[in-house]
Amino acid sequence: MNADRNAAVNFSELVNKNKQTLARLKVTPRLVLHRRDGEDLVLTTAARAEQDQTVVSAATRMLAAIARREPGSTELLLDLLPDAFPWVRFLPEPDVHAFAVELVSTMRAAESIANSASVAQLLTAWQHTAEVHSDPELLAALTTDHGADYGPVPDPRDFG
């Protein structure tokens, strides 16, 4: 039986028909629970979550081991990055190297605490940097010295 990788239900279905809804986890690895009053949730089994963490941990350890090998490991990693992240082609060469180093070190640190949020944030930030470099007008607008000081930047937490 093929697993439905995109199984989704409304949260109320879990509440009202919990046995039938939970039974779906036998044929799908994850169940997205749509909520009206908040962010969607993902329901999975503890065994599946542990398997996912094992895979991420193994991939991280392998990448870190490759990055530490001499000679040519850095060049190999730099050669592989455009296949994994096509947007790195827009980054200046020194930034590609900085991204590679930061990615490996952040993945190792995140794996050590079993929380990948920092890796996702790092990838998003570097992808946005590549987007800026891909647009000459935007790059010029963001890197031109306008000669004006607009004062201190307010803390974004004050707006939330």
mmCIF file of C-alpha atoms in Angstrom:
data_model
loop_
_atom_site.group_PDB
_atom_site.id
_atom_site.type_symbol
_atom_site.label_atom_id
_atom_site.label_comp_id
_atom_site.label_asym_id
_atom_site.label_seq_id
_atom_site.Cartn_x
_atom_site.Cartn_y
_atom_site.Cartn_z
ATOM 1 C CA MET A 1 0.000 0.000 0.000
ATOM 2 C CA ASN A 2 1.396 3.429 -0.929
ATOM 3 C CA ALA A 3 1.694 5.868 1.910
ATOM 4 C CA ASP A 4 -0.113 9.157 1.430
ATOM 5 C CA ARG A 5 2.748 11.573 2.075
ATOM 6 C CA ASN A 6 0.427 14.575 2.138
ATOM 7 C CA ALA A 7 -2.319 13.291 4.409
ATOM 8 C CA ALA A 8 -4.115 16.165 6.056
ATOM 9 C CA VAL A 9 -7.201 16.607 8.162
ATOM 10 C CA ASN A 10 -8.793 19.356 10.171
ATOM 11 C CA PHE A 11 -7.806 19.341 13.832
ATOM 12 C CA SER A 12 -11.466 18.871 14.730
ATOM 13 C CA GLU A 13 -11.382 15.479 12.986
ATOM 14 C CA LEU A 14 -8.706 14.322 15.427
ATOM 15 C CA VAL A 15 -10.818 15.540 18.330
ATOM 16 C CA ASN A 16 -14.128 14.102 17.070
ATOM 17 C CA LYS A 17 -12.907 10.901 15.405
ATOM 18 C CA ASN A 18 -9.640 10.244 17.150
ATOM 19 C CA LYS A 19 -9.417 6.459 16.561
ATOM 20 C CA GLN A 20 -10.106 6.713 12.827
ATOM 21 C CA THR A 21 -7.788 9.693 12.448
ATOM 22 C CA LEU A 22 -4.937 8.090 14.376
ATOM 23 C CA ALA A 23 -5.389 4.874 12.371
ATOM 24 C CA ARG A 24 -4.268 6.839 9.304
ATOM 25 C CA LEU A 25 -0.762 6.917 10.800
ATOM 26 C CA LYS A 26 -0.482 3.225 9.883
ATOM 27 C CA VAL A 27 -0.460 4.168 6.168
ATOM 28 C CA THR A 28 1.128 7.605 6.221
ATOM 29 C CA PRO A 29 4.284 8.765 8.002
ATOM 30 C CA ARG A 30 2.815 12.127 8.963
ATOM 31 C CA LEU A 31 -0.578 13.687 9.288
ATOM 32 C CA VAL A 32 -0.986 17.443 8.909
ATOM 33 C CA LEU A 33 -3.598 18.836 11.282
ATOM 34 C CA HIS A 34 -5.096 22.069 9.954
ATOM 35 C CA ARG A 35 -6.138 24.505 12.667
ATOM 36 C CA ARG A 36 -8.295 27.592 12.256
ATOM 37 C CA ASP A 37 -6.864 29.362 15.270
ATOM 38 C CA GLY A 38 -3.169 28.662 14.856
ATOM 39 C CA GLU A 39 -0.340 27.143 12.931
ATOM 40 C CA ASP A 40 -0.919 23.711 11.424
ATOM 41 C CA LEU A 41 0.512 20.783 13.358
ATOM 42 C CA VAL A 42 2.201 17.603 12.152
ATOM 43 C CA LEU A 43 1.337 14.364 13.883
ATOM 44 C CA THR A 44 3.631 11.366 13.622
ATOM 45 C CA THR A 45 4.603 8.414 15.733
ATOM 46 C CA ALA A 46 7.478 8.572 18.203
ATOM 47 C CA ALA A 47 9.217 5.794 16.271
ATOM 48 C CA ARG A 48 8.968 7.754 13.003
ATOM 49 C CA ALA A 49 10.242 10.947 14.665
ATOM 50 C CA GLU A 50 13.190 9.007 16.086
ATOM 51 C CA GLN A 51 13.916 7.518 12.639
ATOM 52 C CA ASP A 52 13.852 10.982 11.076
ATOM 53 C CA GLN A 53 16.261 12.285 13.735
ATOM 54 C CA THR A 54 18.557 9.303 13.141
ATOM 55 C CA VAL A 55 18.670 10.048 9.406
ATOM 56 C CA VAL A 56 19.365 13.756 9.948
ATOM 57 C CA SER A 57 22.039 12.924 12.499
ATOM 58 C CA ALA A 58 23.726 10.425 10.172
ATOM 59 C CA ALA A 59 23.680 12.852 7.235
ATOM 60 C CA THR A 60 25.103 15.599 9.420
ATOM 61 C CA ARG A 61 27.899 13.403 10.742
ATOM 62 C CA MET A 62 28.747 12.249 7.214
ATOM 63 C CA LEU A 63 28.833 15.813 5.883
ATOM 64 C CA ALA A 64 31.004 16.952 8.790
ATOM 65 C CA ALA A 65 33.375 14.012 8.253
ATOM 66 C CA ILE A 66 33.676 14.821 4.541
ATOM 67 C CA ALA A 67 34.347 18.478 5.356
ATOM 68 C CA ARG A 68 37.174 17.528 7.747
ATOM 69 C CA ARG A 69 38.977 15.184 5.337
ATOM 70 C CA GLU A 70 42.149 16.331 3.599
ATOM 71 C CA PRO A 71 43.066 17.049 0.869
ATOM 72 C CA GLY A 72 40.380 18.538 -1.310
ATOM 73 C CA SER A 73 37.411 18.050 0.981
ATOM 74 C CA THR A 74 36.474 21.713 0.913
ATOM 75 C CA GLU A 75 36.686 21.770 -2.880
ATOM 76 C CA LEU A 76 34.477 18.663 -3.046
ATOM 77 C CA LEU A 77 31.909 20.291 -0.785
ATOM 78 C CA LEU A 78 32.024 23.494 -2.830
ATOM 79 C CA ASP A 79 31.529 21.448 -6.015
ATOM 80 C CA LEU A 80 28.499 19.684 -4.522
ATOM 81 C CA LEU A 81 26.729 22.765 -3.148
ATOM 82 C CA PRO A 82 25.221 23.942 -6.477
ATOM 83 C CA ASP A 83 23.627 20.515 -6.939
ATOM 84 C CA ALA A 84 22.033 20.631 -3.501
ATOM 85 C CA PHE A 85 21.343 24.374 -3.477
ATOM 86 C CA PRO A 86 21.160 25.745 -7.051
ATOM 87 C CA TRP A 87 20.785 29.300 -5.757
ATOM 88 C CA VAL A 88 24.431 29.357 -4.542
ATOM 89 C CA ARG A 89 25.365 30.137 -8.149
ATOM 90 C CA PHE A 90 24.265 33.717 -7.440
ATOM 91 C CA LEU A 91 26.574 34.129 -4.440
ATOM 92 C CA PRO A 92 30.031 35.639 -4.841
ATOM 93 C CA GLU A 93 32.737 32.970 -4.518
ATOM 94 C CA PRO A 94 33.881 34.022 -1.022
ATOM 95 C CA ASP A 95 30.262 33.821 0.151
ATOM 96 C CA VAL A 96 29.894 30.283 -1.222
ATOM 97 C CA HIS A 97 32.876 29.246 0.876
ATOM 98 C CA ALA A 98 31.510 31.069 3.934
ATOM 99 C CA PHE A 99 28.125 29.388 3.425
ATOM 100 C CA ALA A 100 29.727 25.935 3.232
ATOM 101 C CA VAL A 101 31.717 26.443 6.441
ATOM 102 C CA GLU A 102 28.747 27.919 8.285
ATOM 103 C CA LEU A 103 26.394 25.185 7.068
ATOM 104 C CA VAL A 104 28.604 22.356 8.300
ATOM 105 C CA SER A 105 29.277 23.960 11.683
ATOM 106 C CA THR A 106 25.620 24.892 12.219
ATOM 107 C CA MET A 107 24.452 21.407 11.253
ATOM 108 C CA ARG A 108 26.892 19.854 13.728
ATOM 109 C CA ALA A 109 25.779 22.177 16.508
ATOM 110 C CA ALA A 110 22.082 21.699 15.741
ATOM 111 C CA GLU A 111 22.462 17.927 15.618
ATOM 112 C CA SER A 112 24.119 17.977 19.035
ATOM 113 C CA ILE A 113 20.959 19.444 20.558
ATOM 114 C CA ALA A 114 18.488 17.665 18.213
ATOM 115 C CA ASN A 115 16.964 20.935 17.011
ATOM 116 C CA SER A 116 17.253 21.868 13.335
ATOM 117 C CA ALA A 117 15.644 25.317 13.559
ATOM 118 C CA SER A 118 19.015 27.063 13.291
ATOM 119 C CA VAL A 119 19.869 25.123 10.124
ATOM 120 C CA ALA A 120 16.558 26.077 8.514
ATOM 121 C CA GLN A 121 17.152 29.712 9.491
ATOM 122 C CA LEU A 122 20.693 29.621 8.069
ATOM 123 C CA LEU A 123 19.511 28.144 4.754
ATOM 124 C CA THR A 124 16.753 30.739 4.461
ATOM 125 C CA ALA A 125 19.125 33.609 5.208
ATOM 126 C CA TRP A 126 21.717 32.472 2.654
ATOM 127 C CA GLN A 127 19.024 31.852 0.051
ATOM 128 C CA HIS A 128 17.751 35.402 0.544
ATOM 129 C CA THR A 129 21.306 36.660 0.181
ATOM 130 C CA ALA A 130 21.551 34.789 -3.125
ATOM 131 C CA GLU A 131 18.245 36.329 -4.221
ATOM 132 C CA VAL A 132 19.669 39.801 -3.607
ATOM 133 C CA HIS A 133 22.795 38.977 -5.622
ATOM 134 C CA SER A 134 20.647 37.614 -8.459
ATOM 135 C CA ASP A 135 18.949 40.996 -8.963
ATOM 136 C CA PRO A 136 21.414 43.753 -9.970
ATOM 137 C CA GLU A 137 18.968 46.555 -9.153
ATOM 138 C CA LEU A 138 18.175 45.177 -5.724
ATOM 139 C CA LEU A 139 21.859 44.534 -5.023
ATOM 140 C CA ALA A 140 22.712 48.107 -5.995
ATOM 141 C CA ALA A 141 19.892 49.511 -3.856
ATOM 142 C CA LEU A 142 21.014 47.522 -0.821
ATOM 143 C CA THR A 143 24.749 48.087 -1.168
ATOM 144 C CA THR A 144 24.872 51.736 -2.227
ATOM 145 C CA ASP A 145 25.903 54.190 0.448
ATOM 146 C CA HIS A 146 23.101 56.747 0.474
ATOM 147 C CA GLY A 147 25.068 59.052 2.755
ATOM 148 C CA ALA A 148 22.252 59.407 5.232
ATOM 149 C CA ASP A 149 21.957 58.127 8.761
ATOM 150 C CA TYR A 150 18.376 57.320 9.605
ATOM 151 C CA GLY A 151 19.065 56.867 13.311
ATOM 152 C CA PRO A 152 18.875 53.821 15.509
ATOM 153 C CA VAL A 153 16.965 50.817 14.302
ATOM 154 C CA PRO A 154 14.007 49.993 16.555
ATOM 155 C CA ASP A 155 13.886 46.566 18.166
ATOM 156 C CA PRO A 156 11.508 44.422 16.036
ATOM 157 C CA ARG A 157 10.123 42.813 19.198
ATOM 158 C CA ASP A 158 8.536 46.171 20.014
ATOM 159 C CA PHE A 159 6.184 45.731 17.037
ATOM 160 C CA GLY A 160 4.862 42.293 17.894
#
